[in-house]
mmCIF file of N, CA and C in Angstrom:
data_model
loop_
_atom_site.group_PDB
_atom_site.id
_atom_site.type_symbol
_atom_site.label_atom_id
_atom_site.label_comp_id
_atom_site.label_asym_id
_atom_site.label_seq_id
_atom_site.Cartn_x
_atom_site.Cartn_y
_atom_site.Cartn_z
ATOM 1 N N MET A 1 20.245 12.754 9.379
ATOM 2 C CA MET A 1 19.187 12.575 7.679
ATOM 3 C C MET A 1 19.640 11.208 7.119
ATOM 4 N N LEU A 2 20.537 10.747 7.490
ATOM 5 C CA LEU A 2 21.130 9.579 6.679
ATOM 6 C C LEU A 2 20.300 8.728 7.494
ATOM 7 N N ASN A 3 20.026 8.408 8.796
ATOM 8 C CA ASN A 3 19.316 7.195 9.196
ATOM 9 C C ASN A 3 17.448 7.403 8.670
ATOM 10 N N PHE A 4 17.139 8.755 8.615
ATOM 11 C CA PHE A 4 15.850 8.750 8.304
ATOM 12 C C PHE A 4 16.012 8.687 6.777
ATOM 13 N N SER A 5 16.276 8.209 6.461
ATOM 14 C CA SER A 5 16.723 8.371 4.780
ATOM 15 C C SER A 5 16.313 6.617 4.990
ATOM 16 N N ARG A 6 17.079 6.071 5.353
ATOM 17 C CA ARG A 6 17.206 4.677 5.446
ATOM 18 C C ARG A 6 15.965 4.338 5.954
ATOM 19 N N PHE A 7 15.311 4.638 7.409
ATOM 20 C CA PHE A 7 14.175 4.269 7.764
ATOM 21 C C PHE A 7 13.036 4.531 7.020
ATOM 22 N N VAL A 8 12.987 5.467 5.991
ATOM 23 C CA VAL A 8 12.130 5.637 5.090
ATOM 24 C C VAL A 8 12.125 4.575 3.801
ATOM 25 N N LEU A 9 13.006 4.721 3.658
ATOM 26 C CA LEU A 9 13.466 3.318 2.603
ATOM 27 C C LEU A 9 13.032 1.911 3.118
ATOM 28 N N THR A 10 13.700 1.603 4.410
ATOM 29 C CA THR A 10 13.017 0.426 4.591
ATOM 30 C C THR A 10 11.317 0.381 5.043
ATOM 31 N N ARG A 11 10.991 1.288 4.923
ATOM 32 C CA ARG A 11 9.341 1.052 5.276
ATOM 33 C C ARG A 11 8.746 1.655 4.016
ATOM 34 N N ALA A 12 9.373 1.677 3.104
ATOM 35 C CA ALA A 12 8.445 1.595 2.033
ATOM 36 C C ALA A 12 8.694 0.291 0.999
ATOM 37 N N ILE A 13 9.875 -0.142 1.554
ATOM 38 C CA ILE A 13 9.838 -1.442 0.818
ATOM 39 C C ILE A 13 9.387 -2.494 1.374
ATOM 40 N N MET A 14 9.499 -2.510 2.892
ATOM 41 C CA MET A 14 8.299 -3.418 4.198
ATOM 42 C C MET A 14 6.658 -3.275 3.511
ATOM 43 N N ALA A 15 6.337 -1.999 3.123
ATOM 44 C CA ALA A 15 4.761 -1.972 2.363
ATOM 45 C C ALA A 15 4.597 -2.467 1.435
ATOM 46 N N MET A 16 5.899 -2.132 0.614
ATOM 47 C CA MET A 16 5.593 -2.978 -0.917
ATOM 48 C C MET A 16 5.675 -4.051 -1.076
ATOM 49 N N ILE A 17 6.062 -5.023 -0.091
ATOM 50 C CA ILE A 17 6.207 -6.392 0.492
ATOM 51 C C ILE A 17 4.701 -6.982 0.835
ATOM 52 N N THR A 18 4.034 -6.061 1.654
ATOM 53 C CA THR A 18 2.629 -6.480 2.320
ATOM 54 C C THR A 18 2.105 -6.192 1.010
ATOM 55 N N LEU A 19 2.036 -5.207 0.481
ATOM 56 C CA LEU A 19 1.352 -5.010 -0.265
ATOM 57 C C LEU A 19 1.274 -6.443 -1.466
ATOM 58 N N ILE A 20 2.427 -6.455 -1.323
ATOM 59 C CA ILE A 20 2.122 -7.581 -2.687
ATOM 60 C C ILE A 20 1.980 -9.091 -1.992
ATOM 61 N N ILE A 21 2.400 -9.668 -0.497
ATOM 62 C CA ILE A 21 1.644 -10.686 -0.225
ATOM 63 C C ILE A 21 0.241 -10.798 0.278
ATOM 64 N N VAL A 22 -0.492 -9.251 0.632
ATOM 65 C CA VAL A 22 -1.952 -9.480 0.988
ATOM 66 C C VAL A 22 -2.781 -9.581 -0.978
ATOM 67 N N SER A 23 -2.161 -8.513 -1.354
ATOM 68 C CA SER A 23 -2.908 -9.229 -2.797
ATOM 69 C C SER A 23 -2.312 -10.814 -3.095
ATOM 70 N N LEU A 24 -1.222 -11.471 -2.814
ATOM 71 C CA LEU A 24 -1.689 -12.849 -3.361
ATOM 72 C C LEU A 24 -2.337 -13.210 -2.461
ATOM 73 N N VAL A 25 -2.821 -13.133 -1.400
ATOM 74 C CA VAL A 25 -3.562 -13.666 -0.355
ATOM 75 C C VAL A 25 -5.028 -13.386 -1.164
ATOM 76 N N VAL A 26 -5.454 -12.646 -1.117
ATOM 77 C CA VAL A 26 -6.647 -12.241 -1.767
ATOM 78 C C VAL A 26 -7.066 -12.238 -3.209
ATOM 79 N N PHE A 27 -5.795 -12.851 -4.144
ATOM 80 C CA PHE A 27 -5.997 -13.403 -5.362
ATOM 81 C C PHE A 27 -6.407 -14.958 -5.043
ATOM 82 N N SER A 28 -5.868 -15.347 -4.077
ATOM 83 C CA SER A 28 -6.071 -17.042 -3.832
ATOM 84 C C SER A 28 -7.661 -17.054 -3.139
ATOM 85 N N LEU A 29 -8.141 -15.983 -2.350
ATOM 86 C CA LEU A 29 -9.489 -16.417 -1.795
ATOM 87 C C LEU A 29 -10.195 -16.581 -2.903
ATOM 88 N N MET A 30 -9.928 -15.438 -3.747
ATOM 89 C CA MET A 30 -10.772 -15.644 -5.320
ATOM 90 C C MET A 30 -10.955 -16.658 -5.718
ATOM 91 N N GLU A 31 -10.036 -17.149 -6.179
ATOM 92 C CA GLU A 31 -10.017 -18.873 -6.520
ATOM 93 C C GLU A 31 -10.287 -19.937 -6.066
ATOM 94 N N LEU A 32 -11.125 -19.319 -4.203
ATOM 95 C CA LEU A 32 -11.877 -20.521 -3.979
ATOM 96 C C LEU A 32 -13.503 -20.360 -4.169
ATOM 97 N N VAL A 33 -13.610 -18.845 -4.476
ATOM 98 C CA VAL A 33 -15.020 -18.683 -4.963
ATOM 99 C C VAL A 33 -15.742 -19.516 -5.909
ATOM 100 N N PRO A 34 -16.497 -20.359 -5.400
ATOM 101 C CA PRO A 34 -17.015 -21.165 -6.683
ATOM 102 C C PRO A 34 -17.265 -20.401 -7.971
ATOM 103 N N GLY A 35 -16.825 -21.255 -9.209
ATOM 104 C CA GLY A 35 -16.782 -20.704 -10.373
ATOM 105 C C GLY A 35 -15.671 -19.117 -10.626
ATOM 106 N N ASP A 36 -15.719 -19.169 -11.849
ATOM 107 C CA ASP A 36 -14.258 -17.652 -12.346
ATOM 108 C C ASP A 36 -15.663 -16.880 -12.948
ATOM 109 N N CYS A 37 -14.750 -15.395 -13.264
ATOM 110 C CA CYS A 37 -15.588 -14.770 -13.476
ATOM 111 C C CYS A 37 -16.046 -14.567 -14.437
ATOM 112 N N ALA A 38 -15.485 -15.654 -15.749
ATOM 113 C CA ALA A 38 -16.251 -16.134 -17.087
ATOM 114 C C ALA A 38 -17.587 -16.736 -16.535
ATOM 115 N N GLU A 39 -17.154 -17.784 -16.057
ATOM 116 C CA GLU A 39 -19.183 -17.997 -15.594
ATOM 117 C C GLU A 39 -20.126 -17.325 -14.942
ATOM 118 N N ARG A 40 -19.398 -16.503 -13.908
ATOM 119 C CA ARG A 40 -20.220 -15.492 -13.081
ATOM 120 C C ARG A 40 -20.711 -14.524 -14.161
ATOM 121 N N TYR A 41 -20.106 -14.202 -15.460
ATOM 122 C CA TYR A 41 -20.120 -12.473 -16.143
ATOM 123 C C TYR A 41 -21.379 -13.353 -17.014
ATOM 124 N N LEU A 42 -21.165 -14.794 -17.053
ATOM 125 C CA LEU A 42 -22.203 -15.500 -18.228
ATOM 126 C C LEU A 42 -23.860 -15.758 -17.846
ATOM 127 N N ALA A 43 -23.249 -16.090 -16.401
ATOM 128 C CA ALA A 43 -24.544 -16.497 -15.837
ATOM 129 C C ALA A 43 -25.496 -15.036 -15.574
ATOM 130 N N PHE A 44 -24.799 -14.419 -15.548
ATOM 131 C CA PHE A 44 -25.423 -12.775 -15.188
ATOM 132 C C PHE A 44 -26.157 -12.348 -16.753
ATOM 133 N N LYS A 45 -25.082 -12.635 -17.510
ATOM 134 C CA LYS A 45 -26.084 -12.188 -19.031
ATOM 135 C C LYS A 45 -27.213 -13.269 -19.252
ATOM 136 N N ASN A 46 -27.143 -14.620 -18.649
ATOM 137 C CA ASN A 46 -28.128 -15.063 -19.041
ATOM 138 C C ASN A 46 -29.661 -15.010 -18.510
ATOM 139 N N THR A 47 -29.220 -14.349 -16.709
ATOM 140 C CA THR A 47 -29.921 -13.806 -16.064
ATOM 141 C C THR A 47 -30.762 -12.580 -17.191
ATOM 142 N N GLN A 48 -30.212 -12.275 -18.241
ATOM 143 C CA GLN A 48 -30.627 -11.281 -18.922
ATOM 144 C C GLN A 48 -31.210 -11.362 -19.840
ATOM 145 N N GLY A 49 -31.251 -12.601 -19.685
ATOM 146 C CA GLY A 49 -31.857 -13.194 -21.596
ATOM 147 C C GLY A 49 -30.723 -13.547 -22.501
ATOM 148 N N SER A 50 -30.039 -13.604 -22.231
ATOM 149 C CA SER A 50 -28.595 -14.122 -23.660
ATOM 150 C C SER A 50 -28.495 -15.558 -22.975
ATOM 151 N N GLY A 51 -29.097 -16.508 -24.465
ATOM 152 C CA GLY A 51 -28.529 -18.053 -24.167
ATOM 153 C C GLY A 51 -26.933 -18.005 -24.611
ATOM 154 N N ILE A 52 -26.352 -19.190 -23.467
ATOM 155 C CA ILE A 52 -24.801 -19.259 -23.183
ATOM 156 C C ILE A 52 -24.734 -20.695 -22.906
ATOM 157 N N SER A 53 -23.397 -21.157 -23.778
ATOM 158 C CA SER A 53 -23.626 -22.332 -23.931
ATOM 159 C C SER A 53 -22.057 -22.778 -23.574
ATOM 160 N N VAL A 54 -21.566 -24.248 -23.431
ATOM 161 C CA VAL A 54 -20.166 -24.377 -23.021
ATOM 162 C C VAL A 54 -19.307 -23.621 -23.498
ATOM 163 N N GLU A 55 -19.340 -23.569 -24.746
ATOM 164 C CA GLU A 55 -18.261 -22.953 -25.836
ATOM 165 C C GLU A 55 -18.232 -21.430 -25.153
ATOM 166 N N ASP A 56 -19.448 -20.416 -25.293
ATOM 167 C CA ASP A 56 -19.047 -19.305 -25.237
ATOM 168 C C ASP A 56 -18.307 -19.452 -23.460
ATOM 169 N N ILE A 57 -18.483 -20.185 -22.571
ATOM 170 C CA ILE A 57 -17.850 -19.816 -21.236
ATOM 171 C C ILE A 57 -16.577 -20.412 -21.548
ATOM 172 N N GLU A 58 -15.761 -21.092 -22.193
ATOM 173 C CA GLU A 58 -14.522 -21.409 -22.786
ATOM 174 C C GLU A 58 -14.021 -20.019 -23.692
ATOM 175 N N ILE A 59 -14.676 -19.665 -24.430
ATOM 176 C CA ILE A 59 -14.341 -18.694 -25.211
ATOM 177 C C ILE A 59 -14.117 -17.297 -24.322
ATOM 178 N N GLU A 60 -14.869 -16.970 -23.101
ATOM 179 C CA GLU A 60 -14.789 -16.029 -22.213
ATOM 180 C C GLU A 60 -13.434 -16.388 -21.387
ATOM 181 N N ARG A 61 -12.912 -17.503 -20.952
ATOM 182 C CA ARG A 61 -12.247 -17.870 -19.971
ATOM 183 C C ARG A 61 -10.904 -17.173 -20.785
ATOM 184 N N GLN A 62 -10.814 -18.004 -21.665
ATOM 185 C CA GLN A 62 -9.634 -17.327 -22.962
ATOM 186 C C GLN A 62 -9.538 -16.011 -23.112
ATOM 187 N N ARG A 63 -10.481 -15.210 -23.316
ATOM 188 C CA ARG A 63 -10.598 -13.974 -23.131
ATOM 189 C C ARG A 63 -10.001 -13.374 -22.198
ATOM 190 N N LEU A 64 -10.366 -13.518 -21.008
ATOM 191 C CA LEU A 64 -9.966 -13.149 -19.890
ATOM 192 C C LEU A 64 -8.543 -13.648 -19.587
ATOM 193 N N GLY A 65 -7.667 -14.952 -19.841
ATOM 194 C CA GLY A 65 -6.607 -14.960 -19.492
ATOM 195 C C GLY A 65 -6.391 -16.335 -18.006
ATOM 196 N N LEU A 66 -8.133 -16.603 -18.489
ATOM 197 C CA LEU A 66 -8.273 -17.473 -16.796
ATOM 198 C C LEU A 66 -7.769 -19.178 -17.525
ATOM 199 N N ASP A 67 -7.704 -19.438 -18.356
ATOM 200 C CA ASP A 67 -6.832 -20.453 -18.773
ATOM 201 C C ASP A 67 -5.239 -21.178 -18.623
ATOM 202 N N LYS A 68 -4.756 -19.751 -17.897
ATOM 203 C CA LYS A 68 -3.375 -19.840 -17.646
ATOM 204 C C LYS A 68 -3.093 -19.881 -15.952
ATOM 205 N N PRO A 69 -2.121 -20.383 -15.903
ATOM 206 C CA PRO A 69 -1.979 -21.288 -14.191
ATOM 207 C C PRO A 69 -2.274 -19.857 -13.744
ATOM 208 N N PHE A 70 -2.528 -20.256 -12.234
ATOM 209 C CA PHE A 70 -2.744 -19.108 -11.145
ATOM 210 C C PHE A 70 -1.851 -18.205 -10.778
ATOM 211 N N LEU A 71 -0.314 -18.504 -10.617
ATOM 212 C CA LEU A 71 0.672 -18.256 -10.607
ATOM 213 C C LEU A 71 1.133 -16.784 -11.637
ATOM 214 N N ALA A 72 0.801 -17.518 -13.361
ATOM 215 C CA ALA A 72 1.094 -17.001 -14.359
ATOM 216 C C ALA A 72 0.147 -15.332 -14.280
ATOM 217 N N ARG A 73 -1.203 -16.095 -13.559
ATOM 218 C CA ARG A 73 -2.214 -15.234 -13.400
ATOM 219 C C ARG A 73 -2.004 -13.625 -12.913
ATOM 220 N N TRP A 74 -1.421 -13.967 -11.445
ATOM 221 C CA TRP A 74 -1.431 -13.355 -10.412
ATOM 222 C C TRP A 74 -0.275 -12.390 -10.876
ATOM 223 N N GLY A 75 1.192 -12.954 -11.587
ATOM 224 C CA GLY A 75 1.865 -12.029 -11.394
ATOM 225 C C GLY A 75 1.620 -11.263 -12.953
ATOM 226 N N ILE A 76 0.792 -11.281 -13.624
ATOM 227 C CA ILE A 76 0.537 -10.567 -14.924
ATOM 228 C C ILE A 76 -0.368 -9.516 -13.869
ATOM 229 N N TRP A 77 -1.195 -9.928 -12.950
ATOM 230 C CA TRP A 77 -2.075 -9.037 -12.755
ATOM 231 C C TRP A 77 -0.832 -7.827 -11.555
ATOM 232 N N ILE A 78 -0.120 -8.525 -10.864
ATOM 233 C CA ILE A 78 0.722 -7.268 -10.292
ATOM 234 C C ILE A 78 1.365 -6.713 -10.863
ATOM 235 N N VAL A 79 1.946 -7.270 -11.922
ATOM 236 C CA VAL A 79 2.880 -6.169 -12.608
ATOM 237 C C VAL A 79 2.283 -5.292 -13.379
ATOM 238 N N ASN A 80 0.578 -5.412 -14.090
ATOM 239 C CA ASN A 80 0.097 -4.811 -14.360
ATOM 240 C C ASN A 80 -0.788 -3.218 -13.590
ATOM 241 N N ALA A 81 -0.902 -3.460 -12.218
ATOM 242 C CA ALA A 81 -1.288 -3.031 -10.578
ATOM 243 C C ALA A 81 -0.403 -2.187 -10.691
ATOM 244 N N PHE A 82 0.870 -2.076 -11.002
ATOM 245 C CA PHE A 82 2.062 -1.347 -10.541
ATOM 246 C C PHE A 82 2.075 -0.551 -11.413
ATOM 247 N N GLN A 83 1.630 -0.774 -12.520
ATOM 248 C CA GLN A 83 1.650 0.615 -13.637
ATOM 249 C C GLN A 83 -0.214 1.260 -13.727
ATOM 250 N N GLY A 84 -0.284 0.838 -12.966
ATOM 251 C CA GLY A 84 -1.749 1.363 -12.222
ATOM 252 C C GLY A 84 -2.858 1.285 -13.399
ATOM 253 N N GLU A 85 -3.027 -0.260 -13.726
ATOM 254 C CA GLU A 85 -4.040 -1.551 -14.301
ATOM 255 C C GLU A 85 -4.558 -2.308 -13.883
ATOM 256 N N PHE A 86 -5.821 -2.327 -12.975
ATOM 257 C CA PHE A 86 -6.287 -2.989 -11.902
ATOM 258 C C PHE A 86 -7.126 -4.471 -13.036
ATOM 259 N N GLY A 87 -7.499 -4.008 -14.471
ATOM 260 C CA GLY A 87 -8.435 -4.896 -15.281
ATOM 261 C C GLY A 87 -9.486 -4.274 -14.825
ATOM 262 N N ASP A 88 -10.507 -5.211 -15.492
ATOM 263 C CA ASP A 88 -11.945 -4.586 -15.487
ATOM 264 C C ASP A 88 -12.549 -5.387 -14.817
ATOM 265 N N SER A 89 -13.867 -4.772 -14.166
ATOM 266 C CA SER A 89 -15.130 -5.495 -13.474
ATOM 267 C C SER A 89 -15.392 -7.046 -13.845
ATOM 268 N N CYS A 90 -15.482 -7.683 -13.078
ATOM 269 C CA CYS A 90 -15.963 -8.789 -13.594
ATOM 270 C C CYS A 90 -17.827 -9.120 -13.791
ATOM 271 N N ILE A 91 -18.359 -8.368 -13.444
ATOM 272 C CA ILE A 91 -19.783 -8.433 -14.271
ATOM 273 C C ILE A 91 -19.821 -6.840 -14.676
ATOM 274 N N LEU A 92 -19.673 -5.897 -14.144
ATOM 275 C CA LEU A 92 -19.908 -4.829 -15.234
ATOM 276 C C LEU A 92 -19.268 -4.388 -16.346
ATOM 277 N N ARG A 93 -17.946 -4.868 -16.411
ATOM 278 C CA ARG A 93 -17.002 -5.075 -17.756
ATOM 279 C C ARG A 93 -16.754 -3.287 -17.590
ATOM 280 N N VAL A 94 -16.742 -2.486 -16.726
ATOM 281 C CA VAL A 94 -15.882 -1.562 -16.420
ATOM 282 C C VAL A 94 -14.511 -1.411 -15.860
ATOM 283 N N ASN A 95 -13.935 -0.412 -16.290
ATOM 284 C CA ASN A 95 -12.486 -0.482 -16.076
ATOM 285 C C ASN A 95 -12.222 0.339 -14.496
ATOM 286 N N ILE A 96 -11.500 -0.605 -13.473
ATOM 287 C CA ILE A 96 -11.512 -0.522 -12.245
ATOM 288 C C ILE A 96 -10.867 0.805 -12.020
ATOM 289 N N ALA A 97 -9.934 1.251 -12.494
ATOM 290 C CA ALA A 97 -9.109 2.230 -12.604
ATOM 291 C C ALA A 97 -10.189 3.597 -12.915
ATOM 292 N N GLN A 98 -10.895 3.559 -13.378
ATOM 293 C CA GLN A 98 -11.711 4.423 -14.305
ATOM 294 C C GLN A 98 -12.543 4.343 -12.849
ATOM 295 N N LEU A 99 -12.999 3.344 -12.464
ATOM 296 C CA LEU A 99 -13.954 3.516 -11.332
ATOM 297 C C LEU A 99 -13.581 4.201 -9.482
ATOM 298 N N LEU A 100 -12.019 3.762 -9.050
ATOM 299 C CA LEU A 100 -11.675 4.194 -8.608
ATOM 300 C C LEU A 100 -11.311 5.693 -8.564
ATOM 301 N N GLY A 101 -10.871 6.086 -9.778
ATOM 302 C CA GLY A 101 -10.213 7.713 -9.901
ATOM 303 C C GLY A 101 -12.000 8.671 -9.963
ATOM 304 N N ASP A 102 -12.928 7.844 -10.478
ATOM 305 C CA ASP A 102 -14.720 8.598 -9.928
ATOM 306 C C ASP A 102 -14.575 8.429 -8.501
ATOM 307 N N LYS A 103 -14.381 7.818 -8.020
ATOM 308 C CA LYS A 103 -14.912 7.485 -6.314
ATOM 309 C C LYS A 103 -13.863 8.446 -5.843
ATOM 310 N N PHE A 104 -12.876 8.391 -6.372
ATOM 311 C CA PHE A 104 -11.927 9.831 -5.100
ATOM 312 C C PHE A 104 -11.831 10.771 -5.876
ATOM 313 N N MET A 105 -12.524 11.033 -6.804
ATOM 314 C CA MET A 105 -13.174 12.707 -7.262
ATOM 315 C C MET A 105 -14.260 13.126 -6.781
ATOM 316 N N LEU A 106 -15.270 11.881 -5.779
ATOM 317 C CA LEU A 106 -15.854 12.418 -5.201
ATOM 318 C C LEU A 106 -15.604 12.388 -3.594
ATOM 319 N N LEU A 107 -14.871 11.507 -3.556
ATOM 320 C CA LEU A 107 -13.996 11.839 -2.120
ATOM 321 C C LEU A 107 -13.238 13.637 -2.251
ATOM 322 N N ALA A 108 -12.419 13.649 -2.731
ATOM 323 C CA ALA A 108 -12.041 15.057 -2.848
ATOM 324 C C ALA A 108 -12.993 15.765 -2.488
ATOM 325 N N ASP A 109 -14.283 15.749 -3.389
ATOM 326 C CA ASP A 109 -15.424 16.774 -3.476
ATOM 327 C C ASP A 109 -15.788 16.859 -1.949
ATOM 328 N N HIS A 110 -16.274 16.059 -1.576
ATOM 329 C CA HIS A 110 -16.693 15.820 0.003
ATOM 330 C C HIS A 110 -15.645 16.417 0.968
ATOM 331 N N LEU A 111 -14.191 15.943 0.559
ATOM 332 C CA LEU A 111 -13.256 16.957 1.413
ATOM 333 C C LEU A 111 -13.342 17.847 1.689
ATOM 334 N N SER A 112 -13.412 18.643 0.188
ATOM 335 C CA SER A 112 -12.992 19.961 0.714
ATOM 336 C C SER A 112 -14.352 20.586 0.916
ATOM 337 N N CYS A 113 -15.361 20.099 0.470
ATOM 338 C CA CYS A 113 -16.327 20.869 1.702
ATOM 339 C C CYS A 113 -16.551 20.493 2.903
ATOM 340 N N LEU A 114 -16.212 19.300 3.568
ATOM 341 C CA LEU A 114 -15.773 19.848 4.820
ATOM 342 C C LEU A 114 -14.706 20.331 4.960
ATOM 343 N N SER A 115 -13.699 20.797 4.321
ATOM 344 C CA SER A 115 -12.704 21.336 5.009
ATOM 345 C C SER A 115 -12.718 23.116 4.885
ATOM 346 N N GLY A 116 -14.017 23.620 4.369
ATOM 347 C CA GLY A 116 -14.945 24.744 4.255
ATOM 348 C C GLY A 116 -13.987 25.364 3.077
ATOM 349 N N ALA A 117 -13.959 24.941 2.181
ATOM 350 C CA ALA A 117 -13.603 25.381 1.110
ATOM 351 C C ALA A 117 -14.529 25.800 -0.311
ATOM 352 N N GLY A 118 -15.469 25.639 0.642
ATOM 353 C CA GLY A 118 -16.973 26.751 -0.418
ATOM 354 C C GLY A 118 -17.258 26.000 -1.797
ATOM 355 N N LEU A 119 -17.523 25.066 -1.905
ATOM 356 C CA LEU A 119 -17.389 24.170 -2.490
ATOM 357 C C LEU A 119 -18.747 23.299 -2.760
ATOM 358 N N CYS A 120 -19.020 23.450 -1.286
ATOM 359 C CA CYS A 120 -20.932 22.964 -0.889
ATOM 360 C C CYS A 120 -21.810 24.348 -0.115
ATOM 361 N N HIS A 121 -23.226 24.457 -0.163
ATOM 362 C CA HIS A 121 -23.686 24.784 1.052
ATOM 363 C C HIS A 121 -24.644 24.110 1.559
ATOM 364 N N ARG A 122 -24.894 24.752 2.546
ATOM 365 C CA ARG A 122 -25.584 24.247 3.551
ATOM 366 C C ARG A 122 -27.546 24.279 3.108
ATOM 367 N N HIS A 123 -28.646 23.484 3.589
ATOM 368 C CA HIS A 123 -29.732 23.270 3.315
ATOM 369 C C HIS A 123 -30.429 22.571 4.253
ATOM 370 N N SER A 124 -31.841 22.650 4.817
ATOM 371 C CA SER A 124 -32.523 21.727 5.534
ATOM 372 C C SER A 124 -31.856 20.632 5.789
ATOM 373 N N GLY A 125 -31.287 19.870 4.991
ATOM 374 C CA GLY A 125 -31.193 18.438 4.985
ATOM 375 C C GLY A 125 -29.819 18.562 5.161
ATOM 376 N N GLY A 126 -28.802 19.027 5.360
ATOM 377 C CA GLY A 126 -27.592 19.292 5.888
ATOM 378 C C GLY A 126 -26.921 19.549 4.768
ATOM 379 N N HIS A 127 -25.958 18.906 4.496
ATOM 380 C CA HIS A 127 -24.635 19.624 3.693
ATOM 381 C C HIS A 127 -25.355 19.235 1.540
ATOM 382 N N HIS A 128 -25.278 19.956 0.753
ATOM 383 C CA HIS A 128 -25.625 19.468 -0.255
ATOM 384 C C HIS A 128 -24.323 20.444 -1.080
ATOM 385 N N PHE A 129 -23.852 19.202 -1.851
ATOM 386 C CA PHE A 129 -22.352 19.526 -2.340
ATOM 387 C C PHE A 129 -22.286 19.766 -3.950
ATOM 388 N N GLY A 130 -21.980 20.894 -4.255
ATOM 389 C CA GLY A 130 -22.426 21.930 -5.396
ATOM 390 C C GLY A 130 -21.922 20.990 -6.603
ATOM 391 N N ARG A 131 -21.632 19.902 -6.653
ATOM 392 C CA ARG A 131 -21.177 19.015 -7.445
ATOM 393 C C ARG A 131 -21.500 17.776 -7.211
ATOM 394 N N ASP A 132 -22.196 17.112 -8.380
ATOM 395 C CA ASP A 132 -22.482 16.015 -8.523
ATOM 396 C C ASP A 132 -21.516 15.139 -9.581
ATOM 397 N N GLN A 133 -21.516 13.306 -9.131
ATOM 398 C CA GLN A 133 -21.250 12.556 -10.011
ATOM 399 C C GLN A 133 -20.961 12.865 -11.740
ATOM 400 N N GLN A 134 -22.511 13.276 -11.865
ATOM 401 C CA GLN A 134 -22.186 13.836 -13.226
ATOM 402 C C GLN A 134 -21.744 14.705 -13.733
ATOM 403 N N SER A 135 -21.912 15.618 -13.145
ATOM 404 C CA SER A 135 -20.991 17.156 -13.677
ATOM 405 C C SER A 135 -19.303 16.564 -13.663
ATOM 406 N N LEU A 136 -19.177 16.070 -12.661
ATOM 407 C CA LEU A 136 -17.502 15.249 -12.018
ATOM 408 C C LEU A 136 -17.535 14.889 -13.330
ATOM 409 N N ALA A 137 -18.360 13.989 -14.092
ATOM 410 C CA ALA A 137 -17.594 13.477 -15.143
ATOM 411 C C ALA A 137 -17.622 14.353 -16.080
ATOM 412 N N GLN A 138 -18.508 15.146 -16.362
ATOM 413 C CA GLN A 138 -18.341 15.645 -17.701
ATOM 414 C C GLN A 138 -17.235 16.884 -17.545
ATOM 415 N N GLN A 139 -16.955 17.579 -15.979
ATOM 416 C CA GLN A 139 -15.518 18.333 -16.284
ATOM 417 C C GLN A 139 -14.532 17.444 -16.280
ATOM 418 N N ARG A 140 -14.306 15.891 -16.535
ATOM 419 C CA ARG A 140 -12.799 15.460 -17.219
ATOM 420 C C ARG A 140 -13.167 14.962 -18.518
ATOM 421 N N ALA A 141 -14.424 15.343 -19.156
ATOM 422 C CA ALA A 141 -14.466 14.889 -20.252
ATOM 423 C C ALA A 141 -14.749 16.053 -21.147
ATOM 424 N N ALA A 142 -14.290 17.191 -20.379
ATOM 425 C CA ALA A 142 -14.187 18.269 -21.078
ATOM 426 C C ALA A 142 -12.511 18.506 -21.444
ATOM 427 N N PRO A 143 -12.444 19.004 -23.340
ATOM 428 C CA PRO A 143 -10.793 19.491 -23.271
ATOM 429 C C PRO A 143 -10.452 20.818 -22.598
ATOM 430 N N LEU A 144 -9.616 20.344 -22.119
ATOM 431 C CA LEU A 144 -8.256 21.487 -21.727
ATOM 432 C C LEU A 144 -8.286 22.681 -22.488
#
């Protein structure tokens, strides 16, 4: 039993180290993309008719913490990620954890249908899921 516990602990530590290294690689690759999140967001707003200035870009960079060094930003992100806070979408300004939660609920709904839990019914087009994304959101928003 001790050997199995040691094996599981070793694998868990290796998985954490792998996740940290992968996150550093992905974070580094995002630095290579031309422009930063502030520029992309304000360029998007510009296409929507909002006028932007260089000062607007600098204010947005400071708000997002892009004025900090790369390793400091990555360190802050990794600490927050281990707490379940992944930040906001660069363009949409929607919380990533919320987006992942919504997708997870849809996935769980699809899997329950496929497992035969009876939450869906068939029609001529194939499976029709009994709950859609809007009703899932309403269900989560309802008080307990």
